[in-house]
PDB file of C-alpha atoms and ligand atoms in Angstrom:
ATOM      1  CA  MET A   3      90.448 -23.261  94.840  1.00  0.00           C
ATOM      2  CA  GLN A   4      87.250 -21.790  96.221  1.00  0.00           C
ATOM      3  CA  ILE A   5      85.271 -23.135  99.182  1.00  0.00           C
ATOM      4  CA  ARG A   6      81.862 -21.646 100.008  1.00  0.00           C
ATOM      5  CA  ILE A   7      80.213 -22.071 103.386  1.00  0.00           C
ATOM      6  CA  ILE A   8      76.536 -21.127 103.163  1.00  0.00           C
ATOM      7  CA  ASP A   9      73.891 -20.818 105.843  1.00  0.00           C
ATOM      8  CA  GLN A  10      70.226 -19.868 105.838  1.00  0.00           C
ATOM      9  CA  GLY A  11      70.421 -17.762 108.998  1.00  0.00           C
ATOM     10  CA  SER A  12      69.169 -14.208 109.472  1.00  0.00           C
ATOM     11  CA  GLY A  13      72.245 -12.649 107.854  1.00  0.00           C
ATOM     12  CA  ILE A  14      74.760 -10.150 109.205  1.00  0.00           C
ATOM     13  CA  LEU A  15      73.838  -6.471 109.567  1.00  0.00           C
ATOM     14  CA  ALA A  16      76.264  -3.917 108.096  1.00  0.00           C
ATOM     15  CA  ASP A  17      77.442  -2.616 111.498  1.00  0.00           C
ATOM     16  CA  ILE A  18      78.281  -6.162 112.608  1.00  0.00           C
ATOM     17  CA  LEU A  19      79.935  -6.962 109.254  1.00  0.00           C
ATOM     18  CA  ASP A  20      82.147  -3.877 109.744  1.00  0.00           C
ATOM     19  CA  ARG A  21      83.500  -5.365 112.998  1.00  0.00           C
ATOM     20  CA  ILE A  22      83.523  -9.057 112.145  1.00  0.00           C
ATOM     21  CA  HIS A  23      87.332  -9.252 111.876  1.00  0.00           C
ATOM     22  CA  GLU A  24      87.828  -7.523 115.235  1.00  0.00           C
ATOM     23  CA  PRO A  25      89.187  -9.996 117.827  1.00  0.00           C
ATOM     24  CA  PHE A  26      86.761 -10.595 120.742  1.00  0.00           C
ATOM     25  CA  PHE A  27      83.858  -8.863 118.970  1.00  0.00           C
ATOM     26  CA  THR A  28      80.792 -11.059 119.525  1.00  0.00           C
ATOM     27  CA  THR A  29      77.015 -10.755 119.732  1.00  0.00           C
ATOM     28  CA  LYS A  30      76.668 -14.185 121.342  1.00  0.00           C
ATOM     29  CA  GLU A  31      76.318 -14.707 125.085  1.00  0.00           C
ATOM     30  CA  GLN A  32      78.882 -17.503 125.030  1.00  0.00           C
ATOM     31  CA  GLY A  33      80.854 -16.379 121.954  1.00  0.00           C
ATOM     32  CA  THR A  34      84.597 -15.786 122.027  1.00  0.00           C
ATOM     33  CA  GLY A  35      84.567 -13.427 119.043  1.00  0.00           C
ATOM     34  CA  LEU A  36      87.574 -15.295 117.731  1.00  0.00           C
ATOM     35  CA  GLY A  37      85.940 -17.543 115.089  1.00  0.00           C
ATOM     36  CA  MET A  38      86.153 -15.135 112.157  1.00  0.00           C
ATOM     37  CA  PRO A  39      89.420 -13.302 112.970  1.00  0.00           C
ATOM     38  CA  VAL A  40      91.342 -16.520 113.591  1.00  0.00           C
ATOM     39  CA  SER A  41      89.865 -18.256 110.513  1.00  0.00           C
ATOM     40  CA  CYS A  42      90.615 -15.253 108.289  1.00  0.00           C
ATOM     41  CA  GLN A  43      94.146 -14.988 109.647  1.00  0.00           C
ATOM     42  CA  ILE A  44      94.807 -18.668 108.845  1.00  0.00           C
ATOM     43  CA  VAL A  45      93.477 -18.209 105.289  1.00  0.00           C
ATOM     44  CA  GLU A  46      95.567 -15.038 104.795  1.00  0.00           C
ATOM     45  CA  GLU A  47      98.705 -16.797 106.057  1.00  0.00           C
ATOM     46  CA  HIS A  48      98.114 -19.248 103.199  1.00  0.00           C
ATOM     47  CA  LYS A  49      97.878 -16.277 100.810  1.00  0.00           C
ATOM     48  CA  GLY A  50      94.129 -16.707 100.467  1.00  0.00           C
ATOM     49  CA  LYS A  51      91.208 -14.309 100.769  1.00  0.00           C
ATOM     50  CA  VAL A  52      87.873 -14.479 102.573  1.00  0.00           C
ATOM     51  CA  ASN A  53      84.756 -12.744 101.220  1.00  0.00           C
ATOM     52  CA  ILE A  54      81.537 -12.528 103.185  1.00  0.00           C
ATOM     53  CA  LEU A  55      78.270 -12.065 101.301  1.00  0.00           C
ATOM     54  CA  SER A  56      75.207 -11.664 103.457  1.00  0.00           C
ATOM     55  CA  SER A  57      71.523 -10.839 103.150  1.00  0.00           C
ATOM     56  CA  MET A  58      68.481 -11.313 105.378  1.00  0.00           C
ATOM     57  CA  HIS A  59      68.164 -14.825 103.894  1.00  0.00           C
ATOM     58  CA  GLY A  60      71.574 -16.046 104.994  1.00  0.00           C
ATOM     59  CA  THR A  61      75.316 -15.765 104.650  1.00  0.00           C
ATOM     60  CA  CYS A  62      77.897 -17.127 102.229  1.00  0.00           C
ATOM     61  CA  VAL A  63      81.551 -17.121 103.269  1.00  0.00           C
ATOM     62  CA  GLU A  64      83.868 -17.629 100.288  1.00  0.00           C
ATOM     63  CA  VAL A  65      87.372 -18.874 100.975  1.00  0.00           C
ATOM     64  CA  ASN A  66      89.701 -18.397  98.004  1.00  0.00           C
ATOM     65  CA  LEU A  67      93.018 -20.200  98.189  1.00  0.00           C
ATOM     66  CA  PRO A  68      95.795 -20.102  95.597  1.00  0.00           C
ATOM     67  CA  ALA A  69      96.753 -23.323  93.856  1.00  0.00           C
ATOM     68  CA  LEU A  70      99.844 -25.082  95.249  1.00  0.00           C
ATOM     69  CA  THR A  71     102.846 -24.670  92.968  1.00  0.00           C
TER      70      THR A  71
HETATM   71  N1  LIG B 114      77.144 -16.895 109.643  1.00  0.00           N
HETATM   72  C1  LIG B 114      76.812 -15.868 110.451  1.00  0.00           C
HETATM   73  N2  LIG B 114      75.534 -15.400 110.479  1.00  0.00           N
HETATM   74  C2  LIG B 114      75.191 -14.353 111.252  1.00  0.00           C
HETATM   75  N3  LIG B 114      76.060 -13.687 112.054  1.00  0.00           N
HETATM   76  C3  LIG B 114      77.340 -14.113 112.057  1.00  0.00           C
HETATM   77  C4  LIG B 114      77.792 -15.219 111.280  1.00  0.00           C
HETATM   78  N4  LIG B 114      79.129 -15.387 111.488  1.00  0.00           N
HETATM   79  C5  LIG B 114      79.476 -14.445 112.369  1.00  0.00           C
HETATM   80  N5  LIG B 114      78.421 -13.675 112.714  1.00  0.00           N
HETATM   81  C6  LIG B 114      78.417 -12.498 113.603  1.00  0.00           C
HETATM   82  O1  LIG B 114      79.754 -12.052 113.810  1.00  0.00           O
HETATM   83  C7  LIG B 114      80.094 -12.115 115.202  1.00  0.00           C
HETATM   84  C8  LIG B 114      81.564 -12.506 115.344  1.00  0.00           C
HETATM   85  O2  LIG B 114      81.749 -13.823 114.794  1.00  0.00           O
HETATM   86  P1  LIG B 114      82.933 -14.736 115.308  1.00  0.00           P
HETATM   87  O3  LIG B 114      82.826 -16.048 114.575  1.00  0.00           O
HETATM   88  O4  LIG B 114      84.233 -14.001 115.196  1.00  0.00           O
HETATM   89  O5  LIG B 114      82.670 -14.938 116.852  1.00  0.00           O
HETATM   90  P2  LIG B 114      81.441 -15.689 117.534  1.00  0.00           P
HETATM   91  O6  LIG B 114      80.763 -16.592 116.524  1.00  0.00           O
HETATM   92  O7  LIG B 114      80.603 -14.647 118.205  1.00  0.00           O
HETATM   93  O8  LIG B 114      82.138 -16.542 118.659  1.00  0.00           O
HETATM   94  P3  LIG B 114      82.709 -18.028 118.483  1.00  0.00           P
HETATM   95  O9  LIG B 114      83.547 -18.009 117.258  1.00  0.00           O
HETATM   96  O10 LIG B 114      83.461 -18.260 119.755  1.00  0.00           O
HETATM   97  O11 LIG B 114      81.522 -18.939 118.355  1.00  0.00           O
HETATM   98  C9  LIG B 114      79.113 -13.136 115.787  1.00  0.00           C
HETATM   99  O12 LIG B 114      78.948 -12.927 117.172  1.00  0.00           O
HETATM  100  C10 LIG B 114      77.858 -12.842 114.985  1.00  0.00           C
HETATM  101  O13 LIG B 114      77.201 -11.679 115.468  1.00  0.00           O
HETATM  102 MG1  LIG B 115      81.731 -17.831 115.042  1.00  0.00          MG
END
């Protein structure tokens, strides 16, 4: 199963993308920096994978989860 979450924001620069899984890394004044690492950890614990595709026109986060057997 694949879920895609798409936004039309300003995208994620490469240096931020490199650190996006780092706990407590944030560029927001009020951010915790836990949104992505915790979400990715939950997906990985379900044997899934997260791919982030980003450009200056927005971001697409793909969540791939294996079928239940
Ligand atoms: N969809 C997005 N578009 C642009 N930048 C993003 C996006 N998602 C994450 N980021 C960047 O990655 C950083 C880390 O994201 P993460 O979700 O881990 O924490 P956060 O969003 O800063 O804090 P919180 O999860 O508490 O709101 C963000 O601060 C932001 O710079
Ligand atoms: Mg977040």
